[in-house]
């Protein structure tokens, strides 16, 4: 099932309840499989919604065109955040390793201490790139940041394998890829840079409507969290590589107390499967207070590094 994007602020549309002031009471759960690719049309960017209750999640088509762009997604989300209280999960890193070296970029003359400061820095050096593209941050040779990355443009002399605290804890179940690695099919680095630009944009546009967790601990509005779809498959004891198998997807959904998709449902890409499972997992996991409090034991996580929702 794939729904065309609608004006959900109108009466009678999906996610029909107005924003609630009750803590941990969301009107909808949005799973996003992110893409850091260049260009406006991004087949890898997929969006799914799980409504309150147990109905199966569904994929959402962009309001225009065949594929989402990051700019189109941000505009679409802004519209919904103004009238609904949503929990949004996107699969990119909200911050960089900090606890291991006491710095995002050890050795630079200036030092940043918070993730929002990192987002502003990334925006400063990439703002000329359209559609929130982020690769110029490590591509530019006129500034020193490229020295900290493994990218298509080379291995920086200051690059090393580094992990955030959430990645260390998560590795007990499954290991995320390092966020300073920006090369290869599984790289999350380029997408994270693009995502940081989007987080900065959303935070500036509608600070009263959106909390970025775990940096904003007060969740009185909509909330956006970092997710790791592979983790949700693993927690359900299912193989994420079997994304083409509707039976495997349905068993994963059932683990998260979700209804099954029909036998006629077609999943065309791994990105679609990841978005669907993420939406269902968010709807099930969000009532677990232990998940929300997990990063509080690691101060760098709540200020600089971020935390994957579901890791504890």
Rosetta silent file (secondary structure, phi, psi, omega in degrees, C-alpha in Angstrom):
SEQUENCE: XXXXXXXXXXXXXXXXXXXXXXXXXXXXXXXXXXXXXXXXXXXXXXXXXXXXXXXXXXXXXXXXXXXXXXXXXXXXXXXXXXXXXXXXXXXXXXXXXXXXXXXXXXXXXXXXXXXXXXXXXXXXXXXXXXXXXXXXXXXXXXXXXXXXXXXXXXXXXXXXXXXXXXXXXXXXXXXXXXXXXXXXXXXXXXXXXXXXXXXXXXXXXXXXXXXXXXXXXXXXXXXXXXXXXXXXXXXXXXXXXXXXXXXXXXXXXXXXXXXXXXXXXXXXXXXXXXXXXXXXXXXXXXXXXXXXXXXXXXXXXXXXXXXXXXXX
SCORE:     score description
SCORE:     0.000 S_00000001
   1 L     0.000  134.020  177.473    0.000    0.000    0.000 S_00000001
   2 E  -137.926  117.078 -179.121    1.295    3.414   -0.883 S_00000001
   3 E   -91.553  141.313  172.277   -0.664    6.516   -0.037 S_00000001
   4 E   -74.777  141.741 -179.511   -0.320    9.754   -1.928 S_00000001
   5 L   -58.981  136.266 -177.547    0.785   12.580    0.314 S_00000001
   6 L  -123.465  166.234  171.798   -2.174   14.569    1.605 S_00000001
   7 L   -80.464   89.380 -172.403   -2.806   17.819    3.411 S_00000001
   8 L   -75.035   -2.308  174.094   -3.131   16.135    6.771 S_00000001
   9 L   -80.591  -10.727  178.900   -3.995   19.405    8.499 S_00000001
  10 L   -81.879  153.576  179.401   -7.402   19.202    6.849 S_00000001
  11 L   -62.886  137.765  173.210  -10.304   17.523    8.600 S_00000001
  12 L    86.069    5.160  179.291  -10.741   13.847    7.885 S_00000001
  13 L   -92.649  174.458  175.988   -7.262   13.095    6.625 S_00000001
  14 L   -57.676  155.800 -176.756   -4.792   10.580    8.010 S_00000001
  15 L    56.824   49.381 -165.821   -3.323   11.446   11.423 S_00000001
  16 L   -73.074  -13.296 -179.920   -6.584   13.237   12.094 S_00000001
  17 L   -77.194  147.541  175.027   -6.111   14.296   15.734 S_00000001
  18 L   -75.409  167.790 -177.456   -4.833   17.760   16.495 S_00000001
  19 L   -59.678  138.504  179.903   -1.627   18.240   18.405 S_00000001
  20 L  -106.042  148.931  176.245   -1.821   17.054   21.989 S_00000001
  21 L   -92.569   -2.724 -179.499   -0.059   18.573   24.983 S_00000001
  22 L   -74.314  134.810  179.109    0.182   15.215   26.753 S_00000001
  23 L   -64.536  138.461  177.240    3.680   13.884   27.083 S_00000001
  24 L    56.822   40.689  173.979    4.402   10.815   24.969 S_00000001
  25 L  -130.288   99.000 -173.067    1.082   10.934   23.178 S_00000001
  26 L  -105.135  149.537  179.986    1.705   11.186   19.454 S_00000001
  27 L   -85.791  -13.837 -179.726   -0.746   11.535   16.588 S_00000001
  28 E  -174.116  161.778 -175.875    1.424    9.574   14.177 S_00000001
  29 E  -129.737  120.714 -173.966    4.775    7.866   13.698 S_00000001
  30 E  -114.214  119.596  175.768    6.887    8.577   10.629 S_00000001
  31 E  -101.383  129.630 -176.159    9.742    6.315    9.588 S_00000001
  32 E  -125.266  120.675  169.597   12.211    7.777    7.110 S_00000001
  33 E   -91.851  114.144 -166.782   14.901    5.901    5.255 S_00000001
  34 L   -84.495  165.230  175.164   17.284    8.735    4.454 S_00000001
  35 L  -144.154  134.115  175.914   19.516    9.468    1.481 S_00000001
  36 L  -102.786    9.333 -174.833   22.625   11.613    1.204 S_00000001
  37 L   -64.929  157.468  178.481   22.878   11.252   -2.567 S_00000001
  38 L   -81.827  152.109  177.455   23.398   14.216   -4.844 S_00000001
  39 L   103.469  160.405 -176.597   20.592   15.485   -7.013 S_00000001
  40 L   -79.864  -25.316 -176.015   16.949   16.376   -6.458 S_00000001
  41 L  -103.228  117.553 -169.711   15.435   12.944   -7.138 S_00000001
  42 E  -124.612   91.077  177.432   16.263   10.401   -4.448 S_00000001
  43 L   -57.796  -26.024 -178.322   14.879    6.870   -4.883 S_00000001
  44 L   -78.358  -11.440  179.326   16.590    5.954   -1.616 S_00000001
  45 L   -90.966  110.384 -177.411   14.568    8.437    0.430 S_00000001
  46 E  -125.152  144.505 -174.899   11.441    6.609    1.538 S_00000001
  47 E  -126.796  133.727  176.772    8.753    7.689    3.993 S_00000001
  48 E  -133.347  150.064  179.158    6.270    5.534    5.903 S_00000001
  49 E  -122.560  135.295  168.150    3.541    6.360    8.402 S_00000001
  50 E  -115.657  121.026  177.966    2.139    4.275   11.238 S_00000001
  51 E   -83.232  159.036  176.790   -1.058    5.681   12.687 S_00000001
  52 L   -54.510  142.809 -177.307   -1.981    5.157   16.349 S_00000001
  53 L   112.669 -144.906 -175.434   -3.343    1.684   16.920 S_00000001
  54 L  -128.579    7.301  177.903   -2.302   -1.510   15.193 S_00000001
  55 L   -62.515  148.178  178.948   -2.950   -0.942   11.500 S_00000001
  56 L   -64.045  147.972  175.937    0.058   -1.760    9.313 S_00000001
  57 L   -66.936  162.702  179.029    2.242    1.180    8.327 S_00000001
  58 E  -137.557  152.711  178.255    2.065    2.451    4.775 S_00000001
  59 E   -80.615  148.655 -178.408    4.446    4.146    2.385 S_00000001
  60 E  -116.684  125.737  175.028    3.857    7.760    1.409 S_00000001
  61 E   -78.780  152.602  175.867    4.432    9.084   -2.069 S_00000001
  62 L   -65.413  154.147 -178.658    5.806   12.604   -2.442 S_00000001
  63 L   -64.043  -20.409  175.093    3.198   15.311   -3.103 S_00000001
  64 L  -149.831  147.537 -179.481    4.636   15.809   -6.573 S_00000001
  65 L    79.097  178.159 -177.657    6.880   13.787   -8.833 S_00000001
  66 L   -87.819  -34.075 -173.803    7.962   10.189   -8.473 S_00000001
  67 L  -120.740  151.347  172.087   10.751   10.598   -5.924 S_00000001
  68 E   -72.916  150.320  160.734   11.285   12.599   -2.777 S_00000001
  69 L  -113.380  164.452  178.235   13.954   15.248   -2.519 S_00000001
  70 H   -65.909  -38.030  179.426   15.300   16.334    0.863 S_00000001
  71 H   -65.621  -42.552  178.984   13.860   19.814    0.350 S_00000001
  72 H   -64.278  -40.960  178.035   10.452   18.410   -0.567 S_00000001
  73 H   -62.343  -45.055 -179.209   10.493   16.137    2.469 S_00000001
  74 H   -61.097  -41.552  179.174   11.405   19.030    4.787 S_00000001
  75 H   -66.113  -42.828  178.281    8.565   21.154    3.375 S_00000001
  76 H   -60.756  -43.471 -178.746    6.110   18.264    3.657 S_00000001
  77 H   -68.278  -41.416  178.746    7.124   17.639    7.261 S_00000001
  78 H   -55.248  -43.439 -179.487    6.911   21.313    8.213 S_00000001
  79 H   -58.828  -41.491 -176.928    3.300   21.399    7.072 S_00000001
  80 H   -77.285  -33.235 -178.486    2.387   18.467    9.293 S_00000001
  81 H   -66.676  -22.058 -178.559    4.317   19.580   12.339 S_00000001
  82 L   -76.880  -12.307 -178.323    2.219   22.722   12.551 S_00000001
  83 L  -135.865   -0.523  179.787   -0.958   20.771   13.266 S_00000001
  84 L  -138.083  151.182  176.016    0.050   17.336   14.568 S_00000001
  85 L   -97.680  108.532 -169.971    2.202   15.927   17.324 S_00000001
  86 E  -119.562  150.564  168.137    4.458   13.457   15.558 S_00000001
  87 E  -109.884  116.845 -175.591    7.322   11.146   16.367 S_00000001
  88 E  -113.636  130.879  176.329    9.685   11.111   13.391 S_00000001
  89 E  -117.715  126.345  179.908   12.589    8.711   13.008 S_00000001
  90 E  -127.069  141.339 -171.623   15.309    9.312   10.412 S_00000001
  91 L   -98.344   69.857  167.348   18.336    7.096    9.856 S_00000001
  92 L  -143.248  161.551 -178.267   21.314    9.402    9.956 S_00000001
  93 L   -76.647  131.110  179.200   23.664   10.427   12.738 S_00000001
  94 L   -83.075  -13.549 -179.928   22.620   13.576   14.589 S_00000001
  95 L  -153.365 -177.462 -179.129   26.157   14.159   15.867 S_00000001
  96 L  -114.819  163.309  173.146   29.767   12.997   15.676 S_00000001
  97 L   -54.552  135.709 -178.775   31.998   11.084   18.098 S_00000001
  98 L  -137.128  -42.584 -173.777   33.016   13.397   20.914 S_00000001
  99 L   -61.676  -33.425 -174.712   33.530   11.447   24.144 S_00000001
 100 L   -68.791  -34.791 -176.317   36.545    9.508   22.864 S_00000001
 101 L  -118.976   -4.820 -174.866   38.661   12.586   22.044 S_00000001
 102 L    69.509   23.107 -175.903   36.778   15.376   23.793 S_00000001
 103 L  -167.729  148.754  169.767   36.243   16.938   20.387 S_00000001
 104 L   -70.820  -43.868 -176.883   34.499   16.458   17.068 S_00000001
 105 L  -128.345   82.890 -176.473   37.669   17.464   15.228 S_00000001
 106 L   -57.973  132.592  175.763   40.690   17.020   17.528 S_00000001
 107 L   101.681  -14.282  178.141   43.487   19.473   16.865 S_00000001
 108 L   -72.402  154.994 -178.233   41.544   22.314   15.270 S_00000001
 109 L   -65.954  -32.161  178.121   42.074   25.808   16.623 S_00000001
 110 L  -111.631  151.413 -177.580   38.397   26.144   17.474 S_00000001
 111 L  -131.195  136.791  175.916   36.288   23.548   19.232 S_00000001
 112 L  -103.590  149.835 -175.918   32.560   22.919   19.224 S_00000001
 113 L  -122.151   -6.771 -178.522   30.815   21.259   22.141 S_00000001
 114 L  -131.639  156.052  178.147   27.241   20.667   21.005 S_00000001
 115 H   -63.752  -44.195  178.206   25.522   18.994   18.091 S_00000001
 116 H   -58.554  -33.588  175.493   23.552   22.122   17.090 S_00000001
 117 H   -65.873  -36.241  176.017   26.856   23.995   16.836 S_00000001
 118 H   -64.941  -41.898  178.924   28.093   21.224   14.531 S_00000001
 119 H   -60.015  -41.797 -179.636   24.980   21.562   12.362 S_00000001
 120 H   -65.613  -37.354  177.884   25.603   25.294   11.995 S_00000001
 121 H   -64.349  -45.401  178.840   29.213   24.645   11.037 S_00000001
 122 H   -60.436  -43.428  178.968   28.184   22.132    8.384 S_00000001
 123 H   -61.980  -40.402 -178.696   25.639   24.577    7.000 S_00000001
 124 H   -57.823  -37.715 -174.711   28.223   27.359    6.849 S_00000001
 125 H   -99.396    1.330  179.763   30.475   25.341    4.554 S_00000001
 126 H  -128.915    2.023 -171.467   27.793   23.653    2.449 S_00000001
 127 L   -60.880  -21.571  178.297   25.065   26.275    2.074 S_00000001
 128 L   -73.437  -15.301 -179.353   25.919   26.797   -1.602 S_00000001
 129 L   -87.019  128.860 -177.541   24.872   23.200   -2.314 S_00000001
 130 H   -75.394  164.810  174.699   21.192   22.774   -3.174 S_00000001
 131 H    57.691   32.527  177.054   18.792   20.221   -1.696 S_00000001
 132 H    58.830   25.801  178.433   20.711   20.125    1.606 S_00000001
 133 L   -64.001  141.152 -172.039   23.574   18.222   -0.027 S_00000001
 134 L  -118.654   -5.293 -170.860   26.435   17.817    2.454 S_00000001
 135 L   -65.765  -22.361  179.967   29.435   16.278    0.694 S_00000001
 136 H   -62.970  -17.448  179.234   31.187   19.592    0.109 S_00000001
 137 H   -63.551  -38.256  177.568   32.013   19.616    3.805 S_00000001
 138 H  -100.928   -9.032 -179.012   34.610   16.894    3.272 S_00000001
 139 H   -81.917  -34.458 -175.212   35.239   17.606   -0.395 S_00000001
 140 L   -67.165  131.222  178.979   36.630   21.115    0.026 S_00000001
 141 L   -96.177   -6.971 -179.303   40.408   21.263    0.278 S_00000001
 142 L   -82.549   -6.244  174.665   40.517   24.922    1.302 S_00000001
 143 L  -129.042  164.345 -167.870   39.425   23.984    4.830 S_00000001
 144 H   -86.032   -5.992 -172.365   40.761   21.274    7.116 S_00000001
 145 H   -61.365  -31.354 -178.133   37.681   19.148    7.668 S_00000001
 146 H   -59.077  -21.491 -177.526   38.531   16.777    4.809 S_00000001
 147 H   -69.920  -14.660 -175.874   41.471   15.514    6.868 S_00000001
 148 H   -99.987    1.704 -172.309   39.068   13.761    9.277 S_00000001
 149 L  -117.933  152.746  163.975   37.110   11.745    6.707 S_00000001
 150 E  -103.569  112.333 -171.533   37.403    8.622    4.618 S_00000001
 151 E  -140.283  174.323  175.893   35.699    9.704    1.414 S_00000001
 152 L   -60.605  -14.324 -177.985   35.749    9.224   -2.372 S_00000001
 153 L   -97.457    6.026  176.150   38.303   12.036   -2.405 S_00000001
 154 E   127.529  169.509  176.608   40.789   10.181   -0.242 S_00000001
 155 E   -97.053  115.579 -179.793   41.587    9.100    3.290 S_00000001
 156 L   -63.028  147.000 -177.033   42.318   12.096    5.454 S_00000001
 157 L   -69.675  -11.222  176.719   45.555   11.957    7.417 S_00000001
 158 L  -108.145    6.067  178.403   43.545   12.503   10.625 S_00000001
 159 L   -71.227  138.210  172.810   40.890    9.920    9.846 S_00000001
 160 L  -151.294  159.757  176.988   40.558    7.092   12.351 S_00000001
 161 L   -70.024  117.136  179.624   37.893    4.607   13.326 S_00000001
 162 L  -131.479  146.474  178.748   35.774    6.381   15.918 S_00000001
 163 L  -127.208  143.782  169.673   32.480    5.450   17.509 S_00000001
 164 L   -77.408  161.699 -179.041   29.860    7.419   19.342 S_00000001
 165 H   -59.430  -39.734 -179.881   28.732    6.085   22.711 S_00000001
 166 H   -63.931  -32.641  178.721   25.398    4.952   21.280 S_00000001
 167 H   -71.666  -34.784  176.786   27.223    2.927   18.625 S_00000001
 168 H   -64.084  -46.393  179.991   29.338    1.214   21.264 S_00000001
 169 H   -67.649  -40.693 -178.576   26.240    0.212   23.228 S_00000001
 170 H   -63.407  -27.933 -175.398   24.335   -0.745   20.072 S_00000001
 171 L   -62.816  -14.514  174.524   27.105   -3.104   18.997 S_00000001
 172 L   -65.943  -22.391  178.460   25.831   -5.631   21.542 S_00000001
 173 L  -109.173  -50.576  178.584   22.976   -6.205   19.075 S_00000001
 174 L  -163.603  146.849 -170.853   24.316   -4.928   15.745 S_00000001
 175 L   -99.617  120.802  173.011   27.062   -2.488   14.801 S_00000001
 176 L   -69.608  157.926  176.120   26.354    0.787   12.988 S_00000001
 177 L   -77.942  149.503  179.700   28.875    2.023   10.455 S_00000001
 178 L   -64.417  140.057 -171.235   31.242    4.825   11.563 S_00000001
 179 L   -80.261  -12.347  176.814   29.837    8.240   10.724 S_00000001
 180 L   -91.558    1.865  174.342   33.119    9.707    9.456 S_00000001
 181 E   -91.694  118.730 -174.755   33.247    7.076    6.736 S_00000001
 182 E  -122.127   36.839 -178.441   31.755    8.587    3.590 S_00000001
 183 L  -142.099  148.682  178.682   32.556    5.936    1.023 S_00000001
 184 L    95.213  162.025 -175.348   30.983    2.648   -0.002 S_00000001
 185 L   -63.106  -31.387 -175.168   27.415    1.445   -0.329 S_00000001
 186 L   -95.328    8.989 -175.668   26.848    1.286    3.431 S_00000001
 187 L   -68.623  140.464  177.291   28.295    4.683    4.292 S_00000001
 188 L  -110.332   -3.613 -173.292   26.189    6.872    6.537 S_00000001
 189 H   -66.786  -46.853 -177.436   28.540    9.845    6.571 S_00000001
 190 H   -67.329  -41.143  177.253   27.301   11.759    3.542 S_00000001
 191 H   -64.362  -34.201  179.504   23.674   11.273    4.488 S_00000001
 192 H   -67.446  -38.350  176.905   24.392   12.456    8.024 S_00000001
 193 H   -63.087  -43.955  176.268   25.888   15.713    6.759 S_00000001
 194 H   -62.856  -41.106  179.524   22.785   16.319    4.656 S_00000001
 195 H   -63.804  -38.348  177.861   20.641   15.375    7.628 S_00000001
 196 H   -61.968  -37.084  176.539   22.419   17.824    9.913 S_00000001
 197 H   -63.375  -41.014  179.434   21.583   20.585    7.464 S_00000001
 198 H   -67.503  -40.566  177.519   17.924   19.557    7.583 S_00000001
 199 H   -60.969  -43.091  177.911   17.923   19.434   11.396 S_00000001
 200 H   -61.448  -42.682 -179.614   19.348   22.946   11.541 S_00000001
 201 H   -63.284  -49.878 -179.073   16.715   24.132    9.074 S_00000001
 202 H   -63.054  -41.408 -179.488   13.788   22.550   10.900 S_00000001
 203 H   -64.080  -34.120  179.378   15.016   23.755   14.290 S_00000001
 204 H   -77.061  -35.243 -175.458   15.279   27.306   12.973 S_00000001
 205 H   -75.777  -42.727 -172.675   11.931   27.270   11.179 S_00000001
 206 L  -139.684   58.930 -177.880    9.679   25.805   13.870 S_00000001
 207 L   -60.001  -27.215 -178.187   11.467   25.563   17.229 S_00000001
 208 L   -76.861  -13.927 -176.405    8.130   25.708   19.045 S_00000001
 209 L  -107.210  -10.555 -170.486    6.829   22.639   17.228 S_00000001
 210 E  -139.432  128.949  170.606    9.805   20.284   17.216 S_00000001
 211 E  -104.674  135.989  175.735   12.177   18.769   19.762 S_00000001
 212 E  -102.568  110.419 -174.891   15.367   17.120   18.520 S_00000001
 213 L   -90.270  141.583    7.439   16.072   14.235   20.869 S_00000001
 214 L   -96.103   11.624 -176.461   18.135   13.734   22.986 S_00000001
 215 L   -69.486  -34.644  172.298   19.417   17.314   22.836 S_00000001
 216 L  -104.158  104.805 -176.173   15.977   18.646   23.787 S_00000001
 217 L   -77.835  -22.428  178.601   14.867   16.511   26.721 S_00000001
 218 L   -80.948  114.305 -176.853   11.495   18.233   27.036 S_00000001
 219 L  -108.589   73.545  179.868    9.160   16.401   24.674 S_00000001
 220 L  -103.146   -1.747 -179.267    6.089   18.625   24.759 S_00000001
 221 L  -132.214 -157.774  171.570    5.777   18.897   21.000 S_00000001
 222 E   -66.717  159.421 -175.356    6.660   16.739   18.034 S_00000001
 223 E  -139.837  136.750  175.530    9.949   14.933   18.329 S_00000001
 224 E  -113.911  132.739 -175.720   12.536   13.773   15.809 S_00000001
 225 E  -129.147  155.764  174.306   14.867   10.934   16.750 S_00000001
 226 E   -81.715  135.498 -179.997   17.763    9.100   15.155 S_00000001
 227 L  -126.402  166.526  179.423   16.912    5.553   14.107 S_00000001
 228 L  -141.463   91.737 -173.830   18.751    2.485   12.840 S_00000001
 229 H   -51.806  -38.079 -179.595   16.400    0.201   10.864 S_00000001
 230 H   -58.635  -36.432  178.558   18.755   -2.766   11.040 S_00000001
 231 H   -59.799  -40.523 -175.891   18.496   -2.627   14.837 S_00000001
 232 H   -70.406  -34.042  171.598   14.707   -3.008   14.696 S_00000001
 233 H   -64.077  -45.787 -176.242   14.966   -6.116   12.542 S_00000001
 234 H   -65.399  -39.339  177.973   17.587   -7.556   14.891 S_00000001
 235 H   -61.872  -29.394  177.991   15.539   -6.826   18.015 S_00000001
 236 L   -88.220    5.807 -177.701   12.750   -8.828   16.393 S_00000001
 237 L    58.569   38.665  178.334   15.218  -11.656   15.620 S_00000001
 238 L  -120.505  156.928 -176.252   14.677  -11.147   11.902 S_00000001
 239 L   -92.302  114.502  179.665   17.148  -10.823    9.052 S_00000001
 240 H   -64.227  -18.891  179.400   17.153   -7.329    7.472 S_00000001
 241 H   -73.468  -14.628 -179.936   18.672   -8.831    4.336 S_00000001
 242 H   -95.321   40.927 -175.664   15.392  -10.667    3.694 S_00000001
 243 L   -67.884  -21.373  178.861   13.534   -7.452    2.962 S_00000001
 244 L   -75.923  -17.149 -175.383   11.975   -8.897   -0.221 S_00000001
 245 L   -85.891  108.336 -179.296   10.226  -11.589    1.808 S_00000001
 246 H   -59.895  -34.726  177.344    6.757  -10.349    2.821 S_00000001
 247 H   -60.767  -42.681  178.544    6.627  -13.093    5.440 S_00000001
 248 H   -64.654  -41.786  178.510    9.811  -11.769    7.053 S_00000001
 249 H   -64.041  -45.589 -178.638    8.465   -8.215    6.991 S_00000001
 250 H   -65.088  -37.288  176.977    5.144   -9.275    8.493 S_00000001
 251 H   -65.355  -35.049  175.973    6.821  -11.248   11.265 S_00000001
 252 H   -67.580  -43.745  178.621    8.859   -8.155   12.077 S_00000001
 253 H   -61.747  -42.464 -179.882    5.726   -6.002   12.107 S_00000001
 254 H   -61.841  -36.946  177.030    3.926   -8.483   14.361 S_00000001
 255 H   -56.988  -35.611  179.601    6.820   -8.306   16.832 S_00000001
 256 L   -94.205   25.597  174.381    6.051   -4.591   17.113 S_00000001
 257 L    57.615   37.092  179.839    2.327   -5.326   17.659 S_00000001
 258 L  -109.142  149.597  170.440    1.441   -4.140   14.174 S_00000001
 259 L   -64.916  160.565 -178.252   -1.020   -5.534   11.694 S_00000001
 260 L   -87.505  152.979  168.987    0.407   -7.288    8.657 S_00000001
 261 L   -77.248  158.327 -176.806    0.603   -5.931    5.147 S_00000001
 262 L   -75.062  164.436 -179.922   -1.435   -7.888    2.616 S_00000001
 263 L   -65.612  -19.763  179.546   -0.019  -10.633    0.422 S_00000001
 264 L   -86.045   -6.738 -179.232   -0.434   -8.289   -2.560 S_00000001
 265 L   -65.426  131.791  179.786    1.814   -5.685   -0.970 S_00000001
 266 L  -111.420  124.647  173.390    4.947   -5.133   -3.040 S_00000001
 267 L  -106.025  115.231 -172.849    8.204   -4.001   -1.490 S_00000001
 268 L   -90.857  -25.678 -176.479   10.471   -2.843   -4.264 S_00000001
 269 L  -142.168  159.897  174.960   13.556   -1.758   -2.349 S_00000001
 270 H   -61.434  -32.833 -179.819   15.313   -2.253    0.958 S_00000001
 271 H   -62.917  -39.386  177.588   14.697    1.436    1.651 S_00000001
 272 H   -64.109  -44.781  179.136   10.938    0.889    1.547 S_00000001
 273 H   -60.848  -42.877 -179.070   11.191   -2.050    3.944 S_00000001
 274 H   -62.977  -41.644  179.861   13.350   -0.041    6.343 S_00000001
 275 H   -64.424  -43.587 -179.987   10.889    2.871    6.397 S_00000001
 276 H   -61.877  -49.559 -178.285    7.923    0.574    7.076 S_00000001
 277 H   -65.042  -38.235  178.899    9.598   -1.330    9.890 S_00000001
 278 H   -61.808  -44.741 -179.874   10.907    1.887   11.442 S_00000001
 279 H   -60.370  -44.590  179.123    7.436    3.434   11.574 S_00000001
 280 H   -65.591  -40.316 -179.804    6.000    0.334   13.261 S_00000001
 281 H   -64.611  -41.512  178.457    8.923    0.109   15.691 S_00000001
 282 H   -60.250  -44.141 -178.540    8.535    3.747   16.730 S_00000001
 283 H   -62.105  -35.367 -179.223    4.847    3.247   17.445 S_00000001
 284 H   -81.420  -41.817 -170.678    5.599    0.253   19.659 S_00000001
 285 H   -81.867  -19.908 -168.400    8.760    1.432   21.396 S_00000001
 286 L   -65.467  -20.024 -179.872    7.844    5.022   22.226 S_00000001
 287 L   -82.274   -5.334 -179.174    6.010    4.104   25.449 S_00000001
 288 L   -83.151  102.211 -176.983    9.165    2.566   26.948 S_00000001
 289 H   -61.137  -28.983 -179.196   10.458    5.253   29.322 S_00000001
 290 H   -63.134  -33.314  178.667   13.767    3.410   29.653 S_00000001
 291 H   -67.659  -39.157  179.873   14.525    4.100   25.992 S_00000001
 292 H   -69.226  -31.851 -176.811   13.983    7.823   26.441 S_00000001
 293 H   -90.499   -8.651 -174.711   16.198    7.955   29.524 S_00000001
 294 H   -52.072  -46.374 -176.175   18.994    5.726   28.148 S_00000001
 295 H   -74.405   -8.625 -176.843   21.345    8.526   26.988 S_00000001
 296 H   -65.532  -20.029  177.515   21.096   10.431   30.279 S_00000001
 297 H   -79.245   -7.091 -176.270   23.869    8.243   31.690 S_00000001
 298 L  -129.175   89.479 -173.630   26.202    9.510   28.968 S_00000001
 299 H   -53.507  -41.563  178.361   26.406   13.316   29.049 S_00000001
 300 H   -58.394  -27.191  179.989   28.266   13.625   25.714 S_00000001
 301 H   -69.481  -38.089 -176.538   25.350   11.814   24.091 S_00000001
 302 H   -80.980  -12.920 -178.694   22.794   14.342   25.283 S_00000001
 303 H  -111.694  -42.697 -167.981   24.890   17.334   24.248 S_00000001
 304 H  -120.779  -43.366 -167.322   27.147   16.402   21.348 S_00000001
 305 H   -91.223  -34.484 -172.183   26.839   12.899   19.959 S_00000001
 306 L    87.069  179.004 -175.156   23.167   12.013   19.890 S_00000001
 307 L  -152.917  139.963  177.516   21.609    8.617   20.518 S_00000001
 308 E   -80.528  124.003 -179.127   19.906    5.941   18.438 S_00000001
 309 L   -68.266  125.400 -176.480   16.326    5.480   19.604 S_00000001
 310 L   112.728  -13.492  178.618   15.903    1.902   20.782 S_00000001
 311 L   -88.967  130.537  176.723   19.424    1.474   22.161 S_00000001
 312 L  -152.794    0.000    0.000   19.639    0.869   25.898 S_00000001
